[in-house]
Short mmCIF file of C-alpha atoms in Angstrom, two decimals:
data_model
loop_
_atom_site.label_atom_id
_atom_site.label_comp_id
_atom_site.label_asym_id
_atom_site.label_seq_id
_atom_site.Cartn_x
_atom_site.Cartn_y
_atom_site.Cartn_z
CA UNK A 1 8.50 14.77 -24.69
CA UNK A 2 7.67 16.76 -21.54
CA UNK A 3 6.81 14.30 -18.80
CA UNK A 4 7.56 13.25 -16.07
CA UNK A 5 7.02 16.95 -15.37
CA UNK A 6 9.22 17.07 -12.26
CA UNK A 7 12.15 15.37 -13.96
CA UNK A 8 11.95 17.90 -16.80
CA UNK A 9 12.11 20.74 -14.31
CA UNK A 10 8.53 22.01 -14.65
CA UNK A 11 8.51 22.65 -10.86
CA UNK A 12 10.95 22.39 -7.97
CA UNK A 13 11.33 20.52 -4.69
CA UNK A 14 8.99 22.68 -2.62
CA UNK A 15 6.11 22.21 -5.07
CA UNK A 16 6.90 18.49 -5.26
CA UNK A 17 6.03 18.15 -1.56
CA UNK A 18 2.62 19.71 -2.20
CA UNK A 19 2.16 17.34 -5.14
CA UNK A 20 3.14 14.47 -2.81
CA UNK A 21 0.47 15.52 -0.32
CA UNK A 22 -2.22 15.78 -3.02
CA UNK A 23 -1.31 12.42 -4.58
CA UNK A 24 -1.35 10.91 -1.08
CA UNK A 25 -4.88 12.22 -0.56
CA UNK A 26 -5.98 10.49 -3.77
CA UNK A 27 -4.20 7.29 -2.73
CA UNK A 28 -5.79 7.25 0.74
CA UNK A 29 -9.20 8.18 -0.63
CA UNK A 30 -9.40 5.26 -3.05
CA UNK A 31 -7.93 2.79 -0.53
CA UNK A 32 -10.72 3.76 1.87
CA UNK A 33 -13.37 3.63 -0.90
CA UNK A 34 -12.24 0.08 -1.71
CA UNK A 35 -12.78 -0.93 1.92
CA UNK A 36 -9.06 -1.27 2.64
CA UNK A 37 -9.32 0.59 5.93
CA UNK A 38 -10.82 -2.63 7.30
CA UNK A 39 -8.53 -5.51 8.29
CA UNK A 40 -11.39 -8.02 8.10
CA UNK A 41 -12.11 -6.99 4.52
CA UNK A 42 -8.40 -7.23 3.62
CA UNK A 43 -7.74 -10.67 5.13
CA UNK A 44 -10.92 -12.10 3.59
CA UNK A 45 -8.69 -12.31 0.50
CA UNK A 46 -6.68 -15.04 2.22
CA UNK A 47 -9.80 -17.02 3.17
CA UNK A 48 -11.20 -16.64 -0.36
CA UNK A 49 -14.49 -15.10 0.80
CA UNK A 50 -13.81 -11.62 -0.64
CA UNK A 51 -11.18 -11.18 -3.34
CA UNK A 52 -11.29 -7.37 -3.42
CA UNK A 53 -7.57 -7.07 -2.68
CA UNK A 54 -6.72 -8.98 -5.84
CA UNK A 55 -9.34 -7.17 -7.94
CA UNK A 56 -8.43 -3.65 -6.80
CA UNK A 57 -4.69 -4.24 -6.97
CA UNK A 58 -4.67 -5.74 -10.43
CA UNK A 59 -7.15 -3.21 -11.80
CA UNK A 60 -4.86 -0.46 -10.51
CA UNK A 61 -1.76 -2.13 -11.94
CA UNK A 62 -3.42 -2.61 -15.35
CA UNK A 63 -4.78 0.97 -15.39
CA UNK A 64 -1.42 2.56 -14.56
CA UNK A 65 0.51 0.16 -16.80
CA UNK A 66 -1.71 0.79 -19.84
CA UNK A 67 -1.78 4.55 -19.21
CA UNK A 68 1.99 4.72 -18.98
CA UNK A 69 2.43 2.46 -22.00
CA UNK A 70 0.16 4.60 -24.20
CA UNK A 71 1.51 7.91 -22.93
CA UNK A 72 5.05 6.78 -23.67
CA UNK A 73 3.94 5.37 -27.06
CA UNK A 74 2.58 8.78 -28.16
CA UNK A 75 5.81 10.32 -26.88
CA UNK A 76 4.39 12.31 -23.95
CA UNK A 77 6.15 10.40 -21.16
CA UNK A 78 9.80 9.42 -21.20
CA UNK A 79 9.57 5.97 -19.59
CA UNK A 80 13.33 5.89 -18.98
CA UNK A 81 12.88 8.82 -16.56
CA UNK A 82 10.43 6.91 -14.35
CA UNK A 83 12.20 5.55 -11.27
CA UNK A 84 12.59 1.77 -11.29
CA UNK A 85 13.50 -0.01 -8.06
CA UNK A 86 16.59 -2.16 -8.72
CA UNK A 87 16.05 -5.91 -8.46
CA UNK A 88 17.86 -7.92 -5.79
CA UNK A 89 16.04 -11.19 -6.28
CA UNK A 90 16.73 -13.21 -3.11
CA UNK A 91 16.15 -10.48 -0.49
CA UNK A 92 12.99 -9.49 -2.38
CA UNK A 93 11.71 -13.07 -2.38
CA UNK A 94 12.41 -13.53 1.34
CA UNK A 95 11.18 -10.01 2.15
CA UNK A 96 7.96 -10.68 0.22
CA UNK A 97 7.40 -13.90 2.14
CA UNK A 98 7.95 -12.25 5.55
CA UNK A 99 5.75 -9.34 4.50
CA UNK A 100 2.98 -11.69 3.32
CA UNK A 101 3.02 -13.51 6.67
CA UNK A 102 2.86 -10.13 8.42
CA UNK A 103 -0.08 -9.14 6.18
CA UNK A 104 -2.14 -12.19 7.19
CA UNK A 105 -1.25 -11.89 10.90
CA UNK A 106 -1.59 -8.12 11.21
CA UNK A 107 -4.42 -7.66 8.73
CA UNK A 108 -2.96 -4.63 6.95
CA UNK A 109 -0.07 -3.37 4.87
CA UNK A 110 1.61 -0.05 5.71
CA UNK A 111 -0.54 2.08 3.36
CA UNK A 112 -3.85 0.52 4.37
CA UNK A 113 -2.98 0.76 8.08
CA UNK A 114 -2.68 4.56 7.67
CA UNK A 115 -6.22 4.61 6.30
CA UNK A 116 -7.39 2.30 9.10
CA UNK A 117 -5.80 4.54 11.76
CA UNK A 118 -7.28 7.65 10.12
CA UNK A 119 -10.77 6.13 10.29
CA UNK A 120 -10.47 5.19 13.96
CA UNK A 121 -9.29 1.55 13.90
CA UNK A 122 -7.12 0.95 16.94
CA UNK A 123 -5.70 -2.24 15.41
CA UNK A 124 -4.49 -0.02 12.58
CA UNK A 125 -2.65 2.16 15.11
CA UNK A 126 -1.09 -0.92 16.78
CA UNK A 127 -0.08 -2.18 13.35
CA UNK A 128 1.62 1.13 12.49
CA UNK A 129 3.58 1.01 15.74
CA UNK A 130 4.59 -2.53 14.79
CA UNK A 131 5.79 -1.35 11.35
CA UNK A 132 7.94 1.30 13.02
CA UNK A 133 9.32 -1.30 15.43
CA UNK A 134 10.06 -3.74 12.59
CA UNK A 135 11.94 -1.07 10.64
CA UNK A 136 13.89 -0.18 13.78
CA UNK A 137 14.86 -3.85 14.28
CA UNK A 138 15.91 -4.09 10.63
CA UNK A 139 18.04 -0.96 11.01
CA UNK A 140 19.65 -2.23 14.21
CA UNK A 141 20.40 -5.59 12.55
CA UNK A 142 21.59 -4.03 9.29
CA UNK A 143 25.31 -4.85 9.76
CA UNK A 144 24.32 -8.54 10.00
CA UNK A 145 21.85 -8.37 7.11
CA UNK A 146 23.96 -6.27 4.78
CA UNK A 147 25.50 -9.03 2.67
CA UNK A 148 22.09 -10.68 2.13
CA UNK A 149 20.48 -7.28 1.43
CA UNK A 150 22.86 -6.81 -1.51
CA UNK A 151 22.75 -10.45 -2.69
CA UNK A 152 21.69 -11.49 -6.22
CA UNK A 153 21.71 -8.02 -7.81
CA UNK A 154 20.08 -7.88 -11.25
CA UNK A 155 20.07 -4.12 -11.74
CA UNK A 156 17.13 -2.16 -13.16
CA UNK A 157 15.39 -4.86 -15.12
CA UNK A 158 11.83 -5.26 -16.40
CA UNK A 159 10.02 -8.42 -17.44
CA UNK A 160 10.27 -7.55 -21.18
CA UNK A 161 14.06 -7.16 -20.78
CA UNK A 162 14.36 -10.40 -18.78
CA UNK A 163 12.34 -12.42 -21.28
CA UNK A 164 13.65 -10.60 -24.39
CA UNK A 165 10.20 -9.80 -25.73
CA UNK A 166 8.62 -6.46 -26.75
CA UNK A 167 7.23 -4.30 -23.94
CA UNK A 168 3.76 -4.31 -25.54
CA UNK A 169 3.71 -8.11 -25.51
CA UNK A 170 4.10 -8.26 -21.70
CA UNK A 171 1.56 -5.46 -21.28
CA UNK A 172 -0.91 -7.50 -23.32
CA UNK A 173 -0.07 -10.70 -21.39
CA UNK A 174 -0.64 -8.94 -18.04
CA UNK A 175 -4.02 -7.62 -19.24
CA UNK A 176 -5.04 -11.14 -20.31
CA UNK A 177 -3.82 -12.54 -16.99
CA UNK A 178 -5.76 -9.92 -15.06
CA UNK A 179 -8.99 -10.52 -17.02
CA UNK A 180 -8.62 -14.27 -16.46
CA UNK A 181 -7.87 -13.61 -12.79
CA UNK A 182 -10.98 -11.41 -12.43
CA UNK A 183 -13.19 -14.12 -13.95
CA UNK A 184 -11.59 -16.67 -11.59
CA UNK A 185 -12.05 -14.36 -8.60
CA UNK A 186 -15.77 -13.87 -9.34
CA UNK A 187 -16.18 -17.65 -9.67
CA UNK A 188 -14.36 -18.35 -6.37
CA UNK A 189 -16.43 -15.74 -4.51
CA UNK A 190 -19.66 -17.25 -5.82
CA UNK A 191 -18.50 -20.76 -4.81
CA UNK A 192 -17.55 -19.62 -1.30
CA UNK A 193 -20.83 -17.73 -0.87
CA UNK A 194 -22.78 -20.85 -1.84
CA UNK A 195 -20.79 -22.92 0.67
CA UNK A 196 -21.53 -20.75 3.69
CA UNK B 1 -31.39 16.77 6.29
CA UNK B 2 -35.11 17.26 5.75
CA UNK B 3 -35.84 15.71 9.15
CA UNK B 4 -33.50 18.13 10.83
CA UNK B 5 -34.87 21.17 9.02
CA UNK B 6 -38.42 20.04 9.78
CA UNK B 7 -37.49 19.74 13.45
CA UNK B 8 -36.05 23.25 13.38
CA UNK B 9 -39.07 24.68 11.56
CA UNK B 10 -41.55 23.18 14.00
CA UNK B 11 -39.24 24.00 16.91
CA UNK B 12 -39.59 20.44 18.16
CA UNK B 13 -36.72 18.27 19.40
CA UNK B 14 -35.81 15.55 16.95
CA UNK B 15 -37.62 12.29 17.76
CA UNK B 16 -34.33 10.37 17.90
CA UNK B 17 -31.28 12.64 18.09
CA UNK B 18 -28.82 9.70 17.87
CA UNK B 19 -30.32 8.69 14.56
CA UNK B 20 -29.76 12.13 13.12
CA UNK B 21 -26.07 12.17 14.09
CA UNK B 22 -24.90 8.59 13.51
CA UNK B 23 -25.59 7.70 9.92
CA UNK B 24 -25.28 4.18 8.56
CA UNK B 25 -21.95 3.47 6.84
CA UNK B 26 -22.30 3.45 3.08
CA UNK B 27 -21.34 0.30 1.16
CA UNK B 28 -17.81 0.16 -0.27
CA UNK B 29 -17.15 1.04 -3.90
CA UNK B 30 -17.11 -1.52 -6.66
CA UNK B 31 -13.57 -3.00 -6.49
CA UNK B 32 -12.92 -2.48 -10.20
CA UNK B 33 -13.93 1.20 -10.03
CA UNK B 34 -11.82 1.74 -6.90
CA UNK B 35 -8.97 -0.02 -8.72
CA UNK B 36 -9.29 2.32 -11.71
CA UNK B 37 -9.24 5.30 -9.32
CA UNK B 38 -6.15 3.98 -7.59
CA UNK B 39 -4.52 3.25 -10.94
CA UNK B 40 -5.15 6.81 -12.14
CA UNK B 41 -3.58 8.21 -8.95
CA UNK B 42 -0.55 5.98 -9.57
CA UNK B 43 -0.44 7.08 -13.22
CA UNK B 44 -0.57 10.72 -12.11
CA UNK B 45 2.42 10.09 -9.82
CA UNK B 46 4.33 8.58 -12.75
CA UNK B 47 3.46 11.41 -15.15
CA UNK B 48 3.91 14.32 -12.74
CA UNK B 49 6.79 13.06 -10.59
CA UNK B 50 8.41 10.20 -12.47
CA UNK B 51 7.94 7.94 -9.47
CA UNK B 52 5.21 5.77 -8.02
CA UNK B 53 3.48 5.48 -4.67
CA UNK B 54 4.97 4.26 -1.40
CA UNK B 55 4.31 3.96 2.30
CA UNK B 56 6.98 2.08 4.25
CA UNK B 57 9.73 4.51 3.19
CA UNK B 58 8.01 7.33 5.09
CA UNK B 59 8.22 5.30 8.28
CA UNK B 60 11.89 4.58 7.62
CA UNK B 61 12.50 8.34 7.56
CA UNK B 62 10.63 8.61 10.85
CA UNK B 63 12.68 5.81 12.44
CA UNK B 64 15.95 7.24 11.09
CA UNK B 65 15.09 10.63 12.54
CA UNK B 66 14.13 9.09 15.87
CA UNK B 67 17.42 7.20 16.10
CA UNK B 68 19.36 10.29 15.04
CA UNK B 69 17.83 12.39 17.79
CA UNK B 70 18.42 9.78 20.52
CA UNK B 71 21.74 8.12 19.54
CA UNK B 72 23.28 10.38 16.85
CA UNK B 73 26.53 8.39 16.56
CA UNK B 74 24.67 5.14 15.85
CA UNK B 75 22.59 6.81 13.16
CA UNK B 76 25.55 8.11 11.19
CA UNK B 77 27.65 4.94 11.42
CA UNK B 78 24.74 2.67 10.47
CA UNK B 79 24.52 2.50 6.68
CA UNK B 80 20.77 1.90 6.69
CA UNK B 81 19.94 5.04 8.71
CA UNK B 82 22.69 7.07 7.04
CA UNK B 83 20.91 6.69 3.70
CA UNK B 84 17.83 8.44 5.05
CA UNK B 85 19.94 11.10 6.74
CA UNK B 86 22.24 11.69 3.77
CA UNK B 87 20.92 15.16 2.97
CA UNK B 88 21.95 17.09 6.07
CA UNK B 89 20.56 20.37 4.68
CA UNK B 90 17.00 19.33 5.55
CA UNK B 91 15.09 17.22 8.05
CA UNK B 92 14.55 13.58 6.97
CA UNK B 93 10.85 14.32 7.45
CA UNK B 94 10.91 16.92 4.66
CA UNK B 95 10.67 14.06 2.24
CA UNK B 96 8.37 13.26 -0.70
CA UNK B 97 7.14 9.98 0.82
CA UNK B 98 6.49 11.56 4.23
CA UNK B 99 4.24 14.20 2.63
CA UNK B 100 2.56 11.57 0.48
CA UNK B 101 1.77 9.42 3.53
CA UNK B 102 0.41 12.46 5.39
CA UNK B 103 -1.90 12.80 2.40
CA UNK B 104 -2.92 9.14 2.72
CA UNK B 105 -4.12 9.82 6.29
CA UNK B 106 -6.10 12.87 5.12
CA UNK B 107 -7.53 11.13 2.04
CA UNK B 108 -8.53 8.07 4.03
CA UNK B 109 -10.19 10.22 6.67
CA UNK B 110 -12.05 12.33 4.08
CA UNK B 111 -13.40 9.27 2.30
CA UNK B 112 -14.32 7.65 5.61
CA UNK B 113 -16.12 10.79 6.81
CA UNK B 114 -18.10 11.17 3.58
CA UNK B 115 -19.19 7.52 3.77
CA UNK B 116 -19.86 7.58 7.56
CA UNK B 117 -17.20 4.98 8.19
CA UNK B 118 -15.14 6.81 10.83
CA UNK B 119 -15.54 5.37 14.34
CA UNK B 120 -13.14 4.32 17.06
CA UNK B 121 -13.07 0.53 17.19
CA UNK B 122 -10.80 -2.50 17.12
CA UNK B 123 -11.58 -4.83 14.24
CA UNK B 124 -11.42 -8.47 15.29
CA UNK B 125 -13.13 -11.82 15.00
CA UNK B 126 -15.54 -13.05 17.68
CA UNK B 127 -13.02 -15.48 19.21
CA UNK B 128 -10.20 -13.07 20.05
CA UNK B 129 -9.92 -10.42 22.76
CA UNK B 130 -9.17 -6.77 22.00
CA UNK B 131 -5.73 -7.11 23.61
CA UNK B 132 -5.05 -10.27 21.63
CA UNK B 133 -6.01 -8.57 18.39
CA UNK B 134 -3.84 -5.52 19.13
CA UNK B 135 -0.89 -7.82 19.91
CA UNK B 136 -1.36 -9.67 16.60
CA UNK B 137 -1.65 -6.34 14.77
CA UNK B 138 1.63 -5.17 16.31
CA UNK B 139 3.38 -8.47 15.51
CA UNK B 140 2.11 -8.46 11.93
CA UNK B 141 3.17 -4.84 11.52
CA UNK B 142 6.65 -5.63 12.81
CA UNK B 143 7.03 -8.52 10.33
CA UNK B 144 5.73 -6.23 7.57
CA UNK B 145 8.17 -3.45 8.48
CA UNK B 146 11.11 -5.84 8.56
CA UNK B 147 10.08 -7.58 5.33
CA UNK B 148 9.46 -4.29 3.55
CA UNK B 149 12.98 -3.09 4.31
CA UNK B 150 14.49 -6.37 3.15
CA UNK B 151 12.45 -6.18 -0.08
CA UNK B 152 13.15 -2.44 -0.62
CA UNK B 153 9.46 -1.59 -0.50
CA UNK B 154 6.01 -2.73 0.57
CA UNK B 155 2.70 -3.39 -1.12
CA UNK B 156 2.60 0.18 -2.46
CA UNK B 157 6.19 0.74 -3.49
CA UNK B 158 6.91 -2.73 -4.82
CA UNK B 159 3.72 -4.60 -5.69
CA UNK B 160 1.60 -1.71 -6.99
CA UNK B 161 4.23 0.66 -8.40
CA UNK B 162 6.78 -1.94 -9.52
CA UNK B 163 3.96 -4.16 -10.77
CA UNK B 164 2.72 -1.44 -13.13
CA UNK B 165 6.32 -0.82 -14.32
CA UNK B 166 6.77 -4.57 -15.01
CA UNK B 167 9.73 -4.61 -12.63
CA UNK B 168 11.18 -8.12 -12.28
CA UNK B 169 11.89 -7.89 -8.53
CA UNK B 170 8.44 -6.43 -7.86
CA UNK B 171 6.63 -9.29 -9.59
CA UNK B 172 8.71 -11.90 -7.74
CA UNK B 173 7.97 -9.99 -4.51
CA UNK B 174 4.24 -9.83 -5.22
CA UNK B 175 3.95 -13.59 -5.80
CA UNK B 176 5.77 -14.21 -2.51
CA UNK B 177 3.47 -11.83 -0.58
CA UNK B 178 0.40 -13.78 -1.67
CA UNK B 179 2.30 -17.06 -1.08
CA UNK B 180 3.31 -16.10 2.46
CA UNK B 181 -0.14 -14.84 3.39
CA UNK B 182 -1.97 -17.90 2.05
CA UNK B 183 0.54 -20.19 3.76
CA UNK B 184 -0.21 -18.87 7.26
CA UNK B 185 -3.86 -17.75 6.92
CA UNK B 186 -5.28 -21.14 7.97
CA UNK B 187 -3.27 -21.23 11.21
CA UNK B 188 -4.41 -17.84 12.42
CA UNK B 189 -8.08 -18.08 11.39
CA UNK B 190 -9.15 -17.84 15.05
CA UNK B 191 -8.21 -14.19 14.93
CA UNK B 192 -10.71 -13.40 12.18
CA UNK B 193 -13.57 -15.92 12.26
#
């Protein structure tokens, strides 16, 4: 058991910032490779003409999920040391809805807008300024939002814990769901291409 | 390359200099391959750092620092900002997510440069003005920023990272993101098509 390396003290805070920068480069690189520096490519997901957002996102989720599952199964990674965002169900449902509406209207999410801005898209820059403004408004309104922000706390909980089934079972179910989703996505794209 | 070297060798100006400089953008990667690449970056973050990827948090640090430098009393009495300013021994910008997002800019630019996809433009549909598109981008960004704070993360921190960790809140969040986007897409199609 010797990973996550940082949590086991393999390196300190200063090095962690360099690691952050390098991981960010990888993140930005593959977002751009996928075409996610383009708002038109991203929103095509919501008009069903190009389902790359779904395909890339779920391939990434499955890759990281399987990697982490196997690495913890062989005892290399201590899964309990990986940070899990606590669940507050209602604010996350409402936040997700607001964020989804913002995604369709603005054409990006925060990460992809960084890539868009870096590759010269002025709408990406405007979007980033909007994100900063939205966070500022949230901060200013925080005293009003506070009780809702902390509503319906469920703690650190994963789907296997919620459903009382083995971790591997959910991993397998997500893989099946993704494969089914990919087949569906290819079919939808073909249908839409034939229509236009 | 060979055209350029030939032009140098023969000491002749290139027949079309613009053509030599502006190369055609390369096609995007296969989405499944790009997804595997992204997944391996996320896995590396888990294994090396014990945490996933994020984006909106970096901008929260930026906002918190901005508020602190303009109205310091408001920043310390407001619980939301105070969280980002908790560690007074360092600047809120000396943060893991801030450095990661700086990397995202660099990585995006590098990939764009290598594929000849960097150029200054405003992406929009044929039926919307540049100003209109920029206004929609700002509005969408503002909704995204607000929603991300309410949900404790955005597409990177919740959907991607929490999704891979099978986090209950992240999966509920992810379904709602797609739900919200599909619900409004029809009404704003003028912007894109």
